[in-house]
XYZ file of N, CA, C and O in Angstrom:
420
model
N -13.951 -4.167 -37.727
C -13.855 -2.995 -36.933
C -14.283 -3.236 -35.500
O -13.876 -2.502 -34.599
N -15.048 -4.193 -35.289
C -15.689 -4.077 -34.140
C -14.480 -5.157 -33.076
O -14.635 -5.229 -31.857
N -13.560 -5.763 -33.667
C -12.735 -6.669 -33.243
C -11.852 -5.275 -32.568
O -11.666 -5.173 -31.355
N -11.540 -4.625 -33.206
C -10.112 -3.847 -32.834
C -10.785 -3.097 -31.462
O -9.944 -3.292 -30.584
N -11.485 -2.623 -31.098
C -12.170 -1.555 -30.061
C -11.935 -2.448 -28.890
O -11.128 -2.111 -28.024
N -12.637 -3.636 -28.811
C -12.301 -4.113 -27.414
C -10.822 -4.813 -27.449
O -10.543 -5.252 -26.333
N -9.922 -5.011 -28.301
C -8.573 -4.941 -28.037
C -7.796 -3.771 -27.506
O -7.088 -3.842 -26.502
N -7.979 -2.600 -28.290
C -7.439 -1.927 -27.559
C -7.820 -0.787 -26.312
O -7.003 -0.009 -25.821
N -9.187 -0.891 -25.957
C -10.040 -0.707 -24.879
C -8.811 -1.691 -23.460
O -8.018 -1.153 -22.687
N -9.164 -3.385 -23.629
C -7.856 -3.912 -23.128
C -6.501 -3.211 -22.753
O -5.943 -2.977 -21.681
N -6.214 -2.983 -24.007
C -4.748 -2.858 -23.740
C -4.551 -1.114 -22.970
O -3.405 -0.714 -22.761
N -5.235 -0.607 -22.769
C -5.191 0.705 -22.222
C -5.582 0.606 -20.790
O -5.085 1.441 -20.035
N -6.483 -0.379 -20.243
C -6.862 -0.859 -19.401
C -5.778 -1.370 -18.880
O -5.476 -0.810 -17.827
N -4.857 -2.464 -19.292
C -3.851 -3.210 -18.695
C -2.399 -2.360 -18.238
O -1.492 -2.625 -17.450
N -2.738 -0.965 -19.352
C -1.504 -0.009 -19.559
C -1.737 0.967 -17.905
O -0.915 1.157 -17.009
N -2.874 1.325 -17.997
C -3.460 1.846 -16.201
C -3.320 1.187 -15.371
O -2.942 1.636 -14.289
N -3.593 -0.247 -15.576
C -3.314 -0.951 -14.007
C -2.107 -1.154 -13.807
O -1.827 -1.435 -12.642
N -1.144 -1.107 -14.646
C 0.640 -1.262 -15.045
C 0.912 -0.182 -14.360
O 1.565 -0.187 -13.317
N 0.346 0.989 -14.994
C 0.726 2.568 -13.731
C 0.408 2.491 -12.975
O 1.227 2.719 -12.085
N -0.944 2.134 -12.532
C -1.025 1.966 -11.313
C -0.085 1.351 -9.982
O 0.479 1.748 -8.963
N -0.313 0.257 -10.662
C 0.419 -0.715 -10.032
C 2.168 -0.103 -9.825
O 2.560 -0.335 -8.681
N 3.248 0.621 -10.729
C 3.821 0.572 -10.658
C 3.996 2.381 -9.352
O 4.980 2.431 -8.614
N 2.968 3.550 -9.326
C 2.548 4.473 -8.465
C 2.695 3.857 -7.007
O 3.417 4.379 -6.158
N 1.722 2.349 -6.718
C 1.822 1.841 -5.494
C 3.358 1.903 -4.624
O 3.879 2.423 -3.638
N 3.709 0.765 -6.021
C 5.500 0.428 -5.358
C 5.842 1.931 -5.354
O 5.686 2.391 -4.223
N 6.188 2.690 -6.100
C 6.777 3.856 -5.896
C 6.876 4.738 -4.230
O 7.832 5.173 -3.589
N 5.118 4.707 -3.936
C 4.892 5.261 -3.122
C 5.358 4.385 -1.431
O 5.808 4.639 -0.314
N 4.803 3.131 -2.366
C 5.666 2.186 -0.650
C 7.134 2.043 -0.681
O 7.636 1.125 -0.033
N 8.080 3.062 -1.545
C 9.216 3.226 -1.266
C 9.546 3.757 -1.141
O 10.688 3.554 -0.730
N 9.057 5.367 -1.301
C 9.211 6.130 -0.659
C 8.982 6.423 0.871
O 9.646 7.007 1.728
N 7.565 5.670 0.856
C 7.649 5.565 2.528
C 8.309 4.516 3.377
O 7.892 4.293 4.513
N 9.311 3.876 2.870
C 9.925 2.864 3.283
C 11.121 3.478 3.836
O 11.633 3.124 4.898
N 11.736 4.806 2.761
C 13.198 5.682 2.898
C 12.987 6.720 3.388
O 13.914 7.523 3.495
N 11.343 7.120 3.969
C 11.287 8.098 5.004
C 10.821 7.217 6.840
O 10.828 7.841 7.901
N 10.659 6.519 6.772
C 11.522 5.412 7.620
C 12.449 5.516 8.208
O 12.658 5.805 9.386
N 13.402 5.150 6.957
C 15.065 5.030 7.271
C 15.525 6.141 7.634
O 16.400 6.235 8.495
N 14.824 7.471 6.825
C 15.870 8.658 6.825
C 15.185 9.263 8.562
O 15.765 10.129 9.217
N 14.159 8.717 8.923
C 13.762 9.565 10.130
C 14.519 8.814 11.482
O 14.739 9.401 12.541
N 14.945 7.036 11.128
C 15.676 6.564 12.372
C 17.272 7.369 11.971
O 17.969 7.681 12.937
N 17.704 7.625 10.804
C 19.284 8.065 10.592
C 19.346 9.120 10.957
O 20.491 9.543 11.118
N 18.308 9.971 11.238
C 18.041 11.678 11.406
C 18.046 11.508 13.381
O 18.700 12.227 14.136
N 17.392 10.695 13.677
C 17.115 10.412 15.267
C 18.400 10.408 15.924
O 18.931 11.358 16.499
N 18.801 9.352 15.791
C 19.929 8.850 16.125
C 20.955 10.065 16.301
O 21.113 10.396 17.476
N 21.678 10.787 15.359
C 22.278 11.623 15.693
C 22.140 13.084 15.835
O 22.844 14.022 15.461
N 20.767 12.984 16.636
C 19.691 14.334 17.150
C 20.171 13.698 18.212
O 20.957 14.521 18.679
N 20.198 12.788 18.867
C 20.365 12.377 20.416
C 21.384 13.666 21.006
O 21.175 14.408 21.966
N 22.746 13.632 19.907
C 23.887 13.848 20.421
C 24.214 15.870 19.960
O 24.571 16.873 20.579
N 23.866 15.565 18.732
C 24.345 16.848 18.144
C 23.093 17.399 17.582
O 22.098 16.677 17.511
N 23.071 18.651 17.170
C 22.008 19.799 16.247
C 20.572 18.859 16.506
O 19.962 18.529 15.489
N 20.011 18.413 17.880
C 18.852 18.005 18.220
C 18.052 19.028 18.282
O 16.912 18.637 18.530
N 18.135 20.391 18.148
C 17.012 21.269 18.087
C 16.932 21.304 16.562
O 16.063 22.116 16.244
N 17.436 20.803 15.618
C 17.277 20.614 14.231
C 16.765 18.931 13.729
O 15.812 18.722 12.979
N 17.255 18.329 14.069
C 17.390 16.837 13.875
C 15.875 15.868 14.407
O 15.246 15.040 13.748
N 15.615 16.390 15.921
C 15.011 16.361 16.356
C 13.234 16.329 15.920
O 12.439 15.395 16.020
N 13.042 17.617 15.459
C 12.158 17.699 14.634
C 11.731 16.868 13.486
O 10.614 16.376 13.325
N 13.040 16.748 12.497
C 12.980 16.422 11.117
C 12.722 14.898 11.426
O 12.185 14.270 10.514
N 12.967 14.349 12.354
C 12.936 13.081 12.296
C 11.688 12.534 12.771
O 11.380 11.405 12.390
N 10.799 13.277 13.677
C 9.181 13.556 13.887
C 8.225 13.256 12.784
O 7.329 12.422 12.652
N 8.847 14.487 11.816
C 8.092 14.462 10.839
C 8.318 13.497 9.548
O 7.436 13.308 8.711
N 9.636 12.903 9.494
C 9.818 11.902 8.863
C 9.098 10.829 9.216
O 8.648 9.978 8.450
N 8.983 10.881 10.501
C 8.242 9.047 10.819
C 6.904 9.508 10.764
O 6.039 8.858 10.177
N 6.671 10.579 11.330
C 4.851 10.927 11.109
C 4.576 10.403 9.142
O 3.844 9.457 8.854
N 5.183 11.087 8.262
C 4.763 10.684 7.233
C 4.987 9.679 6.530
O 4.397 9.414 5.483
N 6.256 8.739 7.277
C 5.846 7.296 7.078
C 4.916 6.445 7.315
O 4.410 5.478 6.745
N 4.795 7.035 8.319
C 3.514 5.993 9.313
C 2.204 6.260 8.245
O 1.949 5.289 7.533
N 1.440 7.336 8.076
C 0.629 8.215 7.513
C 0.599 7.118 5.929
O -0.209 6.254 5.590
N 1.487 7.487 5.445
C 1.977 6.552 3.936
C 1.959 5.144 4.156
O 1.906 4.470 3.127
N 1.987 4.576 5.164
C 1.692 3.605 5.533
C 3.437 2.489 4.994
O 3.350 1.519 4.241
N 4.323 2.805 5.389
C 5.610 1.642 5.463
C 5.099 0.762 5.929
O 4.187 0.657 6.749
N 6.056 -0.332 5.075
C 6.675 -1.627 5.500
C 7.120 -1.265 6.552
O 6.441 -1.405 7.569
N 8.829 -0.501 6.612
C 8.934 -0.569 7.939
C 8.522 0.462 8.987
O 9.084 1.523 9.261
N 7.495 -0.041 9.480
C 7.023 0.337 10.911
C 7.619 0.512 11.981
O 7.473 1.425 12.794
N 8.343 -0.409 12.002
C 9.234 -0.688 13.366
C 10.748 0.349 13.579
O 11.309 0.615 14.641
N 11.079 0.729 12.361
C 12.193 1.638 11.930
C 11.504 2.514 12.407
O 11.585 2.712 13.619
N 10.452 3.451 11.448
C 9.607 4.715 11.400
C 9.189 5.118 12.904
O 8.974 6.314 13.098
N 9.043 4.141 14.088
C 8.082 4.063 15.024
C 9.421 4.615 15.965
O 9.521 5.519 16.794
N 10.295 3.710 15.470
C 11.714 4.252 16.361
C 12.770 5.491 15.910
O 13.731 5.942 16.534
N 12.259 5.850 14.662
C 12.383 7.507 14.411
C 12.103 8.223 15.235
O 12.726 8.940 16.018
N 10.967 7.978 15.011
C 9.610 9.221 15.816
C 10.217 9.270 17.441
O 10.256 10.412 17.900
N 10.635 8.303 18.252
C 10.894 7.581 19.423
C 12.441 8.686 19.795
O 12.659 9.281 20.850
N 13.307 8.666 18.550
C 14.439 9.164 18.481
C 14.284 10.693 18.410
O 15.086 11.484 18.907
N 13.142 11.032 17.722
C 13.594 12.583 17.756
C 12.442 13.268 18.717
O 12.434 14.470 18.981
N 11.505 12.352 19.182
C 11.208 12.939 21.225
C 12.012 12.736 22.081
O 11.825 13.369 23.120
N 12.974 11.991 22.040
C 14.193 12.035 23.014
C 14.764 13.020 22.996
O 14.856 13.806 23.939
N 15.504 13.201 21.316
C 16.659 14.096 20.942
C 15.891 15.842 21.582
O 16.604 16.718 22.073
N 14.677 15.948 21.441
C 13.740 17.700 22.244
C 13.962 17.299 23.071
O 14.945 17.888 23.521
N 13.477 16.134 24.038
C 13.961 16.257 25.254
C 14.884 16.482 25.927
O 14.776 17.261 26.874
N 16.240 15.763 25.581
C 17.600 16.002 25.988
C 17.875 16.956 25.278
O 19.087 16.831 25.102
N 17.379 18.279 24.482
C 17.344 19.442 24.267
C 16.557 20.114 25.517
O 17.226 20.989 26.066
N 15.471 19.924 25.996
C 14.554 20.731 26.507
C 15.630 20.459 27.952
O 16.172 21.520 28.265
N 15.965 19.477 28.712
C 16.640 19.222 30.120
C 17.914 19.564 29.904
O 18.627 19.105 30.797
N 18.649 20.320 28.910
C 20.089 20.539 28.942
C 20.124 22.108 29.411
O 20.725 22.724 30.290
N 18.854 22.566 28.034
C 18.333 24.164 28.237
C 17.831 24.495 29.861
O 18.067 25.507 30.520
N 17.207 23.508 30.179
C 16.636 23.765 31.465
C 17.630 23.909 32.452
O 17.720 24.949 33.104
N 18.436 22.880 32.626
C 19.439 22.740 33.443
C 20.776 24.137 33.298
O 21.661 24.610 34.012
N 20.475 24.252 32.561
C 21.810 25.514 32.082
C 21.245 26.883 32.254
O 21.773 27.928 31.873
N 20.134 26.754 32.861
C 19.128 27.891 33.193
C 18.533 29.084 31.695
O 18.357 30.302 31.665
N 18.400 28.156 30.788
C 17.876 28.668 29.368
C 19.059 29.191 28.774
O 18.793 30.141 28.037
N 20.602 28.835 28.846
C 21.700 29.278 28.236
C 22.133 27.873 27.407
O 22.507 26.747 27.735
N 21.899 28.498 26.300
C 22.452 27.393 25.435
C 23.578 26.992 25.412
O 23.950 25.887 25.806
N 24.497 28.171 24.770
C 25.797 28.514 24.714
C 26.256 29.679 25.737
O 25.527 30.614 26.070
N 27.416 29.501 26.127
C 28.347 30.424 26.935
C 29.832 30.344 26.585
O 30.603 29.393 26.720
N 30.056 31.619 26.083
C 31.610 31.517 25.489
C 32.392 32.645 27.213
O 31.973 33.604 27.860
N 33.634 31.766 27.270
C 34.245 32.616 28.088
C 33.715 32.377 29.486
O 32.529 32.052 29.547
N 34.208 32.453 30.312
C 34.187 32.598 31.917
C 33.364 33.505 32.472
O 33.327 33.637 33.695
């Protein structure tokens, strides 16, 4: 009897660090594809729906970074992409004297 307890004491032990271990990867891949999704979100905030895009891609790289990615360098140029994309929102609004849209003459 006393054989079986620290076997399977072990094996429950090895079964946690297995979850564990497998929680880590999970989580560094998720923050790996909020990364990606905040430079794919940037990028075309530059041009189009940057008062939407703009944002999302902020907060995508903020919570990569935060989660700590691999890629950094992606996430860093998210974040990079969607302060541009407000900006060339904020100087279009400005310039158009706070008129977004104007239909008609």
């Amino acid at each position: 009897m006393s054989t079986a307890t620290p076997t399977v004491t072990a094996t429950a032990a090895t079964a946690t660090d297995h979850r564990a271990a497998a929680t880590r990867r999970q989580a560094a891949t998720e923050a790996d594809n909020l990364a990606v999704a905040s430079f794919l979100l940037g990028l075309p905030g530059l041009l189009i729906f940057n008062v939407v895009l703009g944002p999302l891609a902020i907060t995508l790289a903020t919570l990569a970074l935060v989660r700590g990615t691999q890629r950094r360098g992606r996430a860093v140029l998210g974040l990079m992409l969607g302060i541009a994309a407000l900006a060339i929102f904020t100087a279009t609004t400005v310039s158009a004297h706070g008129v977004i849209m104007e239909f008609g003459s």
